């Protein structure tokens, strides 16, 4: 089991952890998902960027500012790990949920315990939570049936699931 | 609607824009017209999409409901990808048609490149620039035509939560579904819509949108009915695909009845929050209505991201005012004396006032240095008699101009007091919706003469429109950019018909005053907008 499942993924693509911007996200996306556009867009849509880069909460805008993720600290690493997990599960199961939705609910359902990269692709090991419940802080935004449907789909997986971009997801239980 | 927006944004003619359901703000640098057009069209598409969809109606309501900021932001985030994808793709397509290939257009906006590429990939197999534009518009509307209004009405305005809707009935999730399906579904949809159009309207419109045709040709007015038919056919085909995936999707205009009920409920519970019923089919198909809708929502900033600071200056005798302005050449090496007249509310909107200041409604402006930096100083005039005295003492040193906000006319007593005795021509800065005066003029069969003016200096290019309905006693003045000016011309032409004419020869007699006013407004006014009377925004 790895303490830092993100490290082998970043090492494999040679990304500077201090500045994971659109180009770096694109490189990373190709190792994880066939839907790289949604992956790259995610940081511009969901909270988690450093300092004052956050997208505006209450308006649409077109601007010329840059954005990047600082993945040196635990918050940035957790953010990226969650996004990678969401994109991988979305691809593996052919889900139509947004990555924003998946990134919100998946931490209550699975934990990445290990990651490695080889010539076949990216391999993630995910430990399932037993009987996950919709947390109170998500109750206003997540429809309970959607939550239950995904929890059931994940619970019913046995063994390895191939990733369309190459690699596997392996589900384990406590 | 796509063809109308495209035509209005393209004809004639590092910027930035922001959109909320209240208004959209533009900071157009005026140095690169193609970029400015992208930014303008981008924000117009946000407004357009919200005005014709159920999710957009919900956004309009929750943007105005008291204590609903959190839910509004949640709803906005749930459609951000749909909105930004449509606005980015459509605006670049429109600017491309107007300005040619724009290889670097989005380089200044790196965040939007993935959005553009994703839509480009999705529409790659759809033939014709206009049909690509149309189908992205259809797709965005389909994603936004969810059962949200029914959910809000069932739960209650205050009780509704995003969790009441399944993920598949939220805009961005639907967009994700279509992205995952890939370009084949859209290509098949376009072919079916082509066949429907051919059967109903013949091949003329389709031929205008071939491989070599550009958007400008295909969106000619003569093809409007054909493309509306194409749009409806494409919508129904894609709607069936969403229904098969379990999504509940309204017909293309299926939001109108629900929006009307939502507006009624909102009004019953909260009074008039400035929300109107959704645009009708006729309104959506009218260039003039769309132009009015844009003009009601746009704000063009002249002072960058922040408003000008303003201070009230100690009053001084009229002779000292004359001395102060006399040494400042403005036009043809001559000075100009400009007396600004604005409503109290407008002054509060226009400037960041020093807390110790009481904004004077009638004032001579000049830039001054303060402890907090540069500010627009206001030398107030207390009585109309001072205005007459100032004009007399100024004499023929240079132009003497009264530049008033049109919103001042709403205060009849005030405007009678100050404007009826002011030296002519008076310049009225248009800060109100054009419907407030154009419909009146149309009813009185007034002839309106207009002249367009281009202003180019080191800070960039701006455009203005001046028009008079009383043979030059009063010149109404729009200081903006080429697109806004075009929207204003479209609106006035539609409502005044042949009584409205553009006559460049009308410029010569007012050249000096116009140059002075435009320079003055661009330098000292924080923004141009047409909402000074705060009328309810169009829906």
XYZ file of C-alpha atoms in Angstrom:
713
model
C 0.000 0.000 0.000
C 1.301 3.428 -0.908
C 1.094 6.465 1.366
C 1.062 8.697 -1.669
C -0.728 7.118 -4.650
C -0.311 10.287 -6.685
C 3.490 10.138 -6.774
C 3.913 7.277 -9.287
C 1.349 8.906 -11.593
C 3.118 12.269 -11.574
C 6.543 10.652 -11.806
C 5.461 8.668 -14.854
C 4.720 11.809 -16.826
C 7.455 14.014 -15.345
C 5.211 16.776 -14.061
C 6.422 19.638 -11.886
C 4.229 19.265 -8.819
C 4.358 22.962 -8.054
C 2.635 23.960 -11.261
C 0.102 21.535 -12.721
C -1.512 23.717 -15.373
C -3.520 22.952 -18.535
C -0.563 21.413 -20.411
C 0.360 19.181 -17.490
C -3.281 18.213 -16.973
C -3.477 17.253 -20.623
C -0.434 15.002 -20.253
C -1.885 13.435 -17.145
C -5.333 13.037 -18.687
C -4.019 10.902 -21.530
C -2.818 8.318 -18.992
C -6.190 8.152 -17.270
C -9.128 8.827 -19.541
C -10.373 8.939 -23.092
C -12.428 12.026 -22.151
C -9.464 14.309 -21.554
C -11.397 17.545 -22.193
C -13.591 17.152 -19.127
C -10.518 16.246 -17.109
C -8.674 19.405 -18.138
C -11.728 21.555 -17.579
C -12.383 20.260 -14.097
C -10.068 22.664 -12.242
C -11.773 25.611 -13.863
C -15.161 24.371 -12.684
C -14.573 23.015 -9.200
C -12.874 24.577 -6.178
C -9.330 23.588 -5.397
C -7.006 25.961 -7.178
C -4.412 27.870 -5.215
C -4.913 31.327 -3.752
C -6.952 33.693 -5.892
C -7.400 31.455 -8.924
C -10.851 30.237 -7.930
C -13.558 30.497 -10.548
C -16.164 33.126 -9.756
C -19.037 31.720 -7.699
C -21.817 33.824 -9.115
C -21.125 34.768 -12.696
C -19.808 33.492 -16.011
C -16.759 35.200 -17.391
C -14.240 35.196 -20.197
C -10.819 36.308 -19.063
C -7.163 35.836 -19.891
C -5.881 34.627 -16.549
C -3.907 31.405 -16.181
C -4.676 28.649 -13.714
C -2.709 25.808 -12.143
C -2.796 23.388 -9.233
C -0.044 23.347 -6.634
C 0.260 19.623 -5.901
C 3.052 19.868 -3.351
C 0.788 20.025 -0.302
C -1.797 17.516 0.949
C -4.791 19.556 -0.234
C -3.540 19.797 -3.830
C -2.566 16.113 -3.867
C -5.927 15.004 -2.537
C -7.667 17.207 -5.094
C -5.752 15.662 -7.988
C -6.112 12.118 -6.653
C -9.877 12.553 -6.378
C -10.088 13.927 -9.903
C -8.014 11.052 -11.317
C -10.217 8.535 -9.500
C -13.387 10.208 -10.770
C -12.152 10.257 -14.361
C -11.004 6.632 -14.206
C -14.279 5.376 -12.741
C -16.289 7.461 -15.182
C -14.412 5.890 -18.089
C -14.361 2.356 -16.745
C -18.103 2.288 -16.077
C -19.157 4.494 -18.992
C -20.862 6.951 -16.643
C -22.465 10.163 -17.860
C -22.122 11.958 -14.532
C -20.017 15.088 -14.478
C -16.588 14.791 -12.919
C -17.710 17.464 -10.449
C -20.506 15.190 -9.248
C -18.276 12.120 -9.104
C -15.494 13.975 -7.310
C -18.009 15.062 -4.693
C -19.386 11.597 -3.903
C -16.476 9.213 -4.552
C -14.497 10.039 -1.391
C -17.444 8.630 0.552
C -17.352 5.406 -1.476
C -13.729 4.539 -2.316
C -10.173 5.323 -1.239
C -7.161 4.986 -3.523
C -4.741 2.694 -1.722
C -2.234 2.103 -4.469
C -1.258 3.307 -7.929
C 1.321 2.220 -10.417
C 2.088 2.817 -14.064
C 3.499 0.222 -16.459
C 3.621 -0.374 -20.193
C -0.099 -1.283 -20.206
C -1.247 1.904 -18.544
C -2.347 3.156 -15.140
C -3.391 0.741 -12.413
C -5.353 1.974 -9.422
C -6.344 -0.050 -6.406
C -9.509 1.240 -4.728
C -10.745 0.207 -1.315
C -14.520 0.269 -1.077
C -16.335 1.730 1.907
C -18.927 -0.639 3.276
C -22.512 0.609 2.795
C -21.640 4.269 2.135
C -24.215 6.844 3.180
C -24.911 10.206 1.594
C -23.222 12.707 3.906
C -25.274 15.579 5.282
C -23.101 18.207 3.580
C -24.041 16.777 0.168
C -27.731 16.279 0.889
C -28.752 19.557 -0.756
C -26.941 18.809 -4.002
C -26.911 15.053 -4.604
C -30.096 13.176 -5.424
C -30.236 10.178 -3.046
C -31.189 7.773 -5.837
C -28.161 8.809 -7.929
C -25.934 8.234 -4.905
C -27.498 4.850 -4.222
C -27.198 3.784 -7.871
C -23.476 4.503 -8.015
C -22.825 2.894 -4.635
C -24.614 -0.227 -5.829
C -22.702 -0.301 -9.121
C -19.384 -0.097 -7.311
C -20.412 -2.677 -4.735
C -21.288 -5.185 -7.423
C -17.914 -5.058 -9.193
C -15.791 -8.118 -8.795
C -12.052 -8.151 -9.506
C -10.406 -5.943 -12.085
C -12.105 -3.480 -14.400
C -10.162 -2.413 -17.514
C -9.593 1.263 -18.174
C -10.354 2.279 -21.782
C -7.232 4.470 -21.811
C -5.125 1.461 -20.733
C -4.629 -0.043 -17.298
C -7.002 -1.347 -14.642
C -9.082 -0.547 -11.608
C -8.928 -3.120 -8.819
C -11.529 -2.987 -6.069
C -10.782 -4.355 -2.621
C -12.800 -4.398 0.596
C -11.857 -3.885 4.217
C -32.103 32.530 -32.808
C -28.507 31.635 -33.669
C -28.690 33.246 -37.066
C -29.981 36.493 -35.564
C -27.210 36.717 -33.013
C -24.603 35.872 -35.595
C -25.850 38.500 -37.993
C -26.096 41.238 -35.382
C -22.652 40.554 -33.971
C -20.943 40.284 -37.332
C -22.464 43.090 -39.322
C -20.545 46.328 -39.633
C -18.322 46.277 -37.315
C -6.722 41.380 -23.574
C -10.667 42.246 -23.456
C -12.837 40.551 -20.855
C -16.482 40.031 -20.016
C -18.692 38.856 -17.178
C -22.307 37.708 -17.257
C -24.937 37.399 -14.569
C -28.704 37.180 -15.125
C -28.818 40.867 -14.198
C -26.428 42.156 -16.845
C -23.174 41.585 -18.633
C -20.082 43.717 -18.252
C -17.581 44.176 -21.051
C -14.078 45.565 -20.829
C -13.170 45.966 -24.497
C -9.675 47.226 -25.114
C -10.470 48.449 -28.608
C -7.055 47.392 -29.881
C -8.026 44.132 -31.594
C -11.511 44.131 -33.053
C -11.633 40.349 -33.538
C -10.904 39.747 -29.863
C -13.449 42.346 -28.799
C -16.048 40.682 -30.994
C -15.312 37.297 -29.434
C -15.763 38.715 -25.950
C -18.949 40.564 -26.882
C -20.527 37.602 -28.673
C -19.444 35.313 -25.834
C -21.440 37.268 -23.259
C -24.398 37.734 -25.621
C -24.659 33.957 -25.938
C -24.802 33.541 -22.163
C -27.694 35.976 -22.094
C -29.385 34.359 -25.089
C -29.227 30.839 -23.697
C -30.684 31.825 -20.339
C -33.490 33.737 -21.994
C -34.819 30.722 -23.922
C -34.525 27.812 -21.494
C -36.052 26.444 -18.306
C -32.747 26.347 -16.442
C -32.124 29.925 -17.521
C -35.519 30.954 -16.134
C -34.621 29.370 -12.803
C -31.318 31.265 -12.830
C -33.136 34.530 -13.504
C -35.413 33.892 -10.528
C -32.796 32.746 -8.021
C -30.412 35.549 -9.008
C -33.044 37.963 -7.740
C -34.588 36.113 -4.801
C -33.507 37.408 -1.408
C -31.176 35.083 0.536
C -30.779 32.686 -2.400
C -27.133 33.414 -3.252
C -25.976 29.912 -2.349
C -28.577 28.103 -4.406
C -28.072 30.497 -7.302
C -24.336 29.749 -7.345
C -25.073 26.008 -7.199
C -27.458 26.245 -10.151
C -24.944 28.349 -12.072
C -22.201 25.793 -11.503
C -24.464 23.002 -12.715
C -24.639 24.598 -16.176
C -21.224 26.243 -16.403
C -19.776 23.800 -18.958
C -22.829 24.060 -21.223
C -22.787 27.835 -21.075
C -19.070 28.283 -21.552
C -18.905 25.680 -24.331
C -21.668 27.334 -26.338
C -20.429 30.866 -25.702
C -16.835 30.011 -26.580
C -17.541 28.031 -29.724
C -20.236 30.331 -31.082
C -18.300 33.526 -30.425
C -15.159 32.246 -32.123
C -17.211 31.051 -35.104
C -18.877 34.447 -35.434
C -15.584 36.315 -35.167
C -13.998 33.933 -37.675
C -16.732 34.630 -40.187
C -16.236 38.352 -39.736
C -12.456 38.524 -39.528
C -11.123 35.383 -41.211
C -9.168 32.550 -39.580
C -8.262 33.383 -36.006
C -5.342 31.110 -35.260
C -4.385 32.936 -32.116
C -7.761 34.271 -31.052
C -8.112 31.948 -28.096
C -4.437 31.953 -27.185
C -5.177 34.889 -24.916
C -7.878 32.863 -23.201
C -6.166 29.533 -22.432
C -8.928 28.355 -20.131
C -11.329 28.267 -23.048
C -9.203 26.321 -25.512
C -10.290 22.887 -24.180
C -13.915 23.999 -24.331
C -13.529 25.078 -27.921
C -11.677 21.922 -28.909
C -14.309 19.693 -27.318
C -17.108 21.347 -29.296
C -15.010 21.381 -32.434
C -14.508 17.622 -32.084
C -18.189 17.053 -31.385
C -19.307 18.961 -34.483
C -16.503 17.886 -36.805
C -18.779 15.709 -38.955
C -21.544 18.296 -39.331
C -21.297 20.023 -42.690
C -21.499 23.800 -42.949
C -20.426 26.537 -40.536
C -23.995 27.591 -39.844
C -25.195 24.067 -39.170
C -22.309 23.535 -36.744
C -23.329 26.732 -35.018
C -26.990 25.718 -35.037
C -26.435 22.261 -33.640
C -24.295 23.509 -30.767
C -27.058 25.944 -29.960
C -29.608 23.125 -30.123
C -27.462 20.950 -27.895
C -27.066 23.694 -25.304
C -30.790 24.410 -25.254
C -31.575 20.726 -24.931
C -29.248 20.443 -21.952
C -30.916 23.454 -20.302
C -34.522 22.403 -21.034
C -34.770 20.197 -17.965
C -37.765 19.744 -15.627
C -36.311 22.253 -13.158
C -39.304 24.605 -13.198
C -41.695 21.779 -12.327
C -39.329 20.723 -9.549
C -39.173 24.256 -8.166
C -42.940 24.660 -8.290
C -43.468 21.269 -6.657
C -40.995 21.907 -3.836
C -41.623 25.622 -3.365
C -39.256 28.483 -4.131
C -37.592 28.456 -0.726
C -37.547 24.696 -0.296
C -36.172 23.675 -3.695
C -32.671 22.152 -3.710
C -30.494 20.908 -6.547
C -30.823 17.455 -4.960
C -34.453 17.424 -6.131
C -33.181 16.792 -9.652
C -31.503 13.642 -10.909
C -28.018 14.095 -12.317
C -29.283 13.270 -15.827
C -31.662 16.231 -15.571
C -28.889 18.733 -14.954
C -27.305 20.652 -17.836
C -23.638 19.775 -17.429
C -24.381 16.070 -16.949
C -26.328 16.088 -20.207
C -23.460 17.854 -21.914
C -21.111 15.171 -20.566
C -23.425 12.534 -22.005
C -23.252 14.055 -25.467
C -19.479 14.471 -25.254
C -19.206 10.787 -24.427
C -21.471 9.806 -27.302
C -19.077 11.545 -29.700
C -19.567 13.237 -33.071
C -21.614 10.521 -34.809
C -24.880 11.342 -33.029
C -24.659 15.005 -33.999
C -23.704 14.162 -37.568
C -26.711 11.836 -37.897
C -28.946 14.492 -36.367
C -27.721 17.086 -38.851
C -28.428 14.758 -41.773
C -31.994 14.171 -40.551
C -32.533 17.916 -40.083
C -31.133 18.488 -43.594
C -33.715 16.110 -45.039
C -36.511 17.801 -43.107
C -35.413 21.213 -44.309
C -35.097 20.039 -47.918
C -38.592 18.625 -47.886
C -40.114 21.772 -46.418
C -37.986 24.653 -47.742
C -36.014 23.367 -50.721
C -32.268 23.468 -51.143
C -31.496 27.188 -51.141
C -30.653 27.530 -47.448
C -28.664 24.295 -47.438
C -26.668 25.406 -50.451
C -25.809 28.641 -48.652
C -24.112 26.599 -45.952
C -21.732 24.477 -47.988
C -18.128 23.579 -47.323
C -16.849 26.843 -48.772
C -19.611 29.102 -47.448
C -19.173 31.228 -44.388
C -21.556 31.977 -41.584
C -22.316 35.431 -42.903
C -23.779 34.098 -46.160
C -25.785 31.318 -44.552
C -27.356 33.576 -41.936
C -28.916 35.925 -44.451
C -32.419 36.990 -43.405
C -33.971 35.149 -46.333
C -33.001 31.833 -44.738
C -34.428 32.512 -41.284
C -37.526 30.335 -41.610
C -35.550 27.460 -43.120
C -32.947 27.448 -40.357
C -35.573 27.722 -37.647
C -37.156 24.613 -39.168
C -33.773 22.870 -39.242
C -33.167 23.808 -35.616
C -36.532 22.398 -34.514
C -35.955 19.134 -36.406
C -32.479 18.699 -34.913
C -33.793 19.468 -31.448
C -36.475 16.802 -31.620
C -34.028 14.156 -32.820
C -31.547 14.854 -30.025
C -34.362 15.144 -27.518
C -35.400 11.599 -28.374
C -31.842 10.453 -27.640
C -31.977 12.099 -24.219
C -35.374 10.617 -23.451
C -33.980 7.192 -24.310
C -31.248 7.837 -21.732
C -33.892 8.581 -19.116
C -33.726 12.366 -19.187
C -36.875 14.473 -18.999
C -36.586 17.131 -21.691
C -39.015 19.880 -22.589
C -39.934 20.715 -26.182
C -37.865 23.471 -27.777
C -40.126 26.196 -26.383
C -41.558 24.071 -23.611
C -40.211 26.372 -20.909
C -42.522 29.272 -21.699
C -45.637 28.169 -19.866
C -43.634 27.002 -16.855
C -41.649 30.230 -16.792
C -44.861 32.197 -16.744
C -46.077 30.202 -13.709
C -42.695 30.574 -12.024
C -42.762 34.333 -12.532
C -46.298 34.472 -11.102
C -45.350 32.480 -8.009
C -42.244 34.622 -7.497
C -44.312 37.771 -7.800
C -46.926 36.482 -5.344
C -44.303 35.650 -2.747
C -41.776 38.430 -3.251
C -43.391 41.204 -5.260
C -41.907 42.567 -8.473
C -38.254 41.527 -8.627
C -37.872 42.680 -12.215
C -38.494 39.322 -13.853
C -40.547 39.043 -17.011
C -42.039 36.098 -18.817
C -39.844 34.247 -21.317
C -39.387 35.707 -24.797
C -42.033 34.607 -27.259
C -41.233 32.900 -30.579
C -41.910 36.180 -32.361
C -39.522 38.070 -30.106
C -36.813 35.451 -30.551
C -37.113 35.790 -34.298
C -36.846 39.565 -34.326
C -33.466 41.221 -34.718
C -34.870 44.357 -33.068
C -36.123 42.449 -30.030
C -32.785 40.701 -29.661
C -31.006 44.038 -30.042
C -33.202 45.519 -27.315
C -32.545 42.539 -25.086
C -28.784 42.990 -25.466
C -28.952 46.742 -24.940
C -30.918 46.239 -21.743
C -28.247 43.952 -20.363
C -24.913 45.288 -21.602
C -22.513 47.500 -19.674
C -19.356 48.703 -21.447
C -16.648 49.762 -19.068
C -14.444 52.711 -19.947
C -12.388 52.738 -16.758
C -11.060 49.176 -16.663
C -12.082 46.808 -13.893
C -12.767 49.547 -11.358
C -15.009 52.580 -11.498
C -13.388 56.000 -11.464
C -12.944 57.527 -8.060
C -14.829 60.795 -7.692
C -14.714 63.712 -5.295
C -16.769 66.842 -4.832
C -14.619 69.951 -4.986
C -15.185 73.120 -2.991
C -17.386 75.519 -4.911
C -15.648 78.367 -6.680
C -16.942 81.467 -8.508
C -17.924 81.072 -12.147
C -15.006 83.237 -13.277
C -12.562 80.864 -11.622
C -14.197 77.913 -13.401
C -13.643 79.693 -16.674
C -9.987 80.338 -15.814
C -9.525 76.720 -14.748
C -10.802 75.223 -18.010
C -9.508 77.939 -20.327
C -5.939 76.655 -20.370
C -6.834 73.087 -21.390
C -7.000 72.583 -25.158
C -9.534 69.916 -26.122
C -10.393 70.284 -29.797
C -8.579 72.210 -32.566
C -6.267 73.693 -29.895
C -9.258 75.308 -28.230
C -10.593 74.603 -24.760
C -14.088 73.289 -24.090
C -16.441 73.849 -21.188
C -18.609 70.801 -20.557
C -21.275 70.857 -17.902
C -22.420 67.378 -16.918
C -25.938 66.722 -15.733
C -26.728 63.292 -14.253
C -29.369 61.834 -11.987
C -28.379 61.220 -8.388
C -28.750 57.427 -8.730
C -26.660 57.377 -11.874
C -23.850 59.300 -10.211
C -23.757 56.749 -7.407
C -23.518 53.927 -9.980
C -20.922 55.649 -12.131
C -18.296 56.474 -9.516
C -16.580 55.325 -6.388
C -17.311 58.455 -4.366
C -15.174 59.780 -1.606
C -17.276 59.172 1.558
C -17.188 62.872 2.367
C -18.636 63.821 -1.025
C -22.212 64.651 -1.898
C -22.464 63.986 -5.637
C -23.624 67.153 -7.422
C -26.178 66.529 -10.175
C -24.843 69.390 -12.253
C -21.075 69.810 -12.381
C -17.974 70.636 -14.364
C -15.585 67.684 -14.203
C -11.814 67.680 -14.156
C -9.178 65.186 -13.057
C -7.543 66.032 -9.740
C -4.852 64.461 -7.581
C -5.973 63.418 -4.117
C -4.284 61.628 -1.220
C -5.799 58.401 -2.572
C -4.671 58.994 -6.155
C -6.309 60.489 -9.212
C -10.033 61.209 -9.107
C -12.717 62.855 -11.193
C -13.296 66.142 -9.427
C -16.806 67.617 -9.600
C -17.248 71.382 -9.388
C -20.946 71.702 -8.675
C -23.368 74.290 -10.051
C -26.157 75.002 -7.585
C -28.609 77.059 -9.653
C -29.624 77.249 -13.326
C -28.648 80.916 -13.169
C -25.028 79.826 -12.621
C -25.196 77.781 -15.800
C -26.354 80.819 -17.773
C -23.667 82.939 -16.154
C -20.996 80.350 -16.922
C -22.061 80.210 -20.579
C -21.959 83.952 -20.836
C -18.510 84.278 -19.220
C -17.139 81.417 -21.322
C -18.106 83.235 -24.495
C -16.458 81.977 -27.648
C -13.288 80.533 -26.111
C -14.345 77.144 -27.433
C -17.373 74.812 -27.380
C -19.731 75.233 -24.424
C -21.688 72.020 -23.997
C -24.325 70.714 -21.641
C -24.016 66.917 -21.569
C -26.908 65.346 -19.693
C -27.885 61.780 -18.986
C -31.150 60.950 -20.755
C -32.417 59.484 -17.481
C -32.585 63.060 -16.137
C -35.628 63.589 -18.357
C -37.597 61.340 -16.007
C -37.406 64.135 -13.436
C -39.518 66.624 -15.354
C -39.123 69.516 -12.931
C -35.358 69.135 -12.765
C -34.904 68.795 -16.509
C -37.179 71.755 -17.207
C -35.154 73.804 -14.764
C -31.755 72.976 -16.208
C -32.121 71.774 -19.762
C -34.724 73.982 -21.389
C -32.532 77.072 -20.976
C -29.225 75.338 -21.743
C -27.323 76.438 -24.870
C -28.148 74.277 -27.888
C -27.374 71.764 -29.040
C -27.689 69.823 -25.815
C -26.020 66.419 -25.809
C -28.069 63.681 -24.150
C -26.044 60.654 -23.172
C -28.228 57.597 -23.798
C -28.317 55.816 -20.439
C -31.850 54.444 -20.789
C -33.434 51.690 -22.865
C -34.082 52.829 -26.442
C -37.700 51.690 -26.146
C -38.358 54.599 -23.810
C -37.829 57.174 -26.550
C -37.940 55.332 -29.902
C -41.524 54.147 -29.466
C -42.579 57.673 -28.557
C -40.869 59.101 -31.623
C -42.440 56.444 -33.818
C -45.872 57.417 -32.474
C -45.201 61.061 -33.281
C -43.855 60.253 -36.776
C -40.644 62.078 -36.039
C -37.786 62.072 -38.524
C -34.570 60.948 -36.901
C -31.163 61.706 -38.393
C -28.161 59.753 -37.161
C -24.438 59.888 -37.642
C -21.835 57.308 -36.684
C -18.492 58.414 -35.318
C -15.310 56.415 -34.940
C -12.977 57.442 -32.148
C -9.415 56.195 -32.378
C -6.644 57.177 -30.007
C -3.707 55.548 -28.237
C -6.035 53.686 -25.884
C -7.891 51.943 -28.692
C -10.889 52.278 -30.949
C -14.407 53.192 -29.866
C -17.560 54.029 -31.760
C -20.373 56.396 -31.095
C -23.805 57.040 -32.545
C -25.419 60.457 -32.446
C -29.000 61.049 -33.468
C -31.464 63.887 -33.332
C -35.258 63.884 -33.505
C -35.659 67.675 -33.450
C -33.393 68.938 -36.198
C -30.304 69.246 -34.056
C -31.548 70.988 -30.931
C -30.774 67.869 -28.925
C -28.277 65.217 -29.967
C -28.723 61.830 -28.342
C -25.374 60.161 -27.938
C -24.302 56.506 -27.506
C -20.620 56.142 -26.627
C -19.646 52.505 -26.905
C -18.148 50.121 -29.475
C -19.069 49.009 -32.979
C -21.304 46.117 -31.888
C -23.350 48.148 -29.425
C -23.741 50.898 -31.998
C -24.940 48.320 -34.512
C -27.501 46.958 -32.033
C -28.753 50.512 -31.432
C -29.046 51.202 -35.167
C -30.893 47.901 -35.646
C -33.348 48.812 -32.918
C -33.969 52.359 -34.126
C -34.314 51.291 -37.754
C -36.843 48.614 -36.850
C -39.024 50.951 -34.814
C -38.717 54.119 -36.874
C -38.592 52.602 -40.343
C -37.921 55.074 -43.129
C -38.118 57.962 -40.623
C -34.674 56.874 -39.432
C -31.728 57.641 -41.681
C -27.990 57.790 -41.262
C -26.553 60.967 -42.761
C -22.766 61.483 -42.466
C -23.235 65.096 -43.605
C -24.955 65.849 -40.313
C -21.611 65.530 -38.558
C -19.889 68.663 -39.823
C -21.977 71.266 -37.954
C -21.446 69.470 -34.644
C -17.903 68.198 -35.166
C -16.218 70.319 -32.485
C -18.840 69.648 -29.829
C -18.948 65.951 -30.662
C -15.197 65.484 -30.415
C -15.193 67.304 -27.102
C -18.114 65.286 -25.694
C -16.812 61.889 -26.812
C -13.318 62.570 -25.480
C -14.809 63.807 -22.243
C -17.190 60.870 -21.769
C -14.559 58.248 -22.548
C -12.141 59.881 -20.098
C -14.443 60.632 -17.177
C -17.416 58.260 -17.358
C -16.823 54.807 -15.793
C -19.133 52.954 -18.164
C -21.911 53.117 -20.721
C -25.131 51.226 -20.048
C -28.800 51.703 -20.726
C -30.262 50.805 -17.351
C -30.164 54.115 -15.508
C -33.886 53.985 -14.835
C -33.513 50.453 -13.490
C -36.423 49.056 -15.427
C -36.995 45.319 -15.183
C -34.564 43.440 -17.333
C -35.857 41.641 -20.361
C -36.423 37.915 -20.204
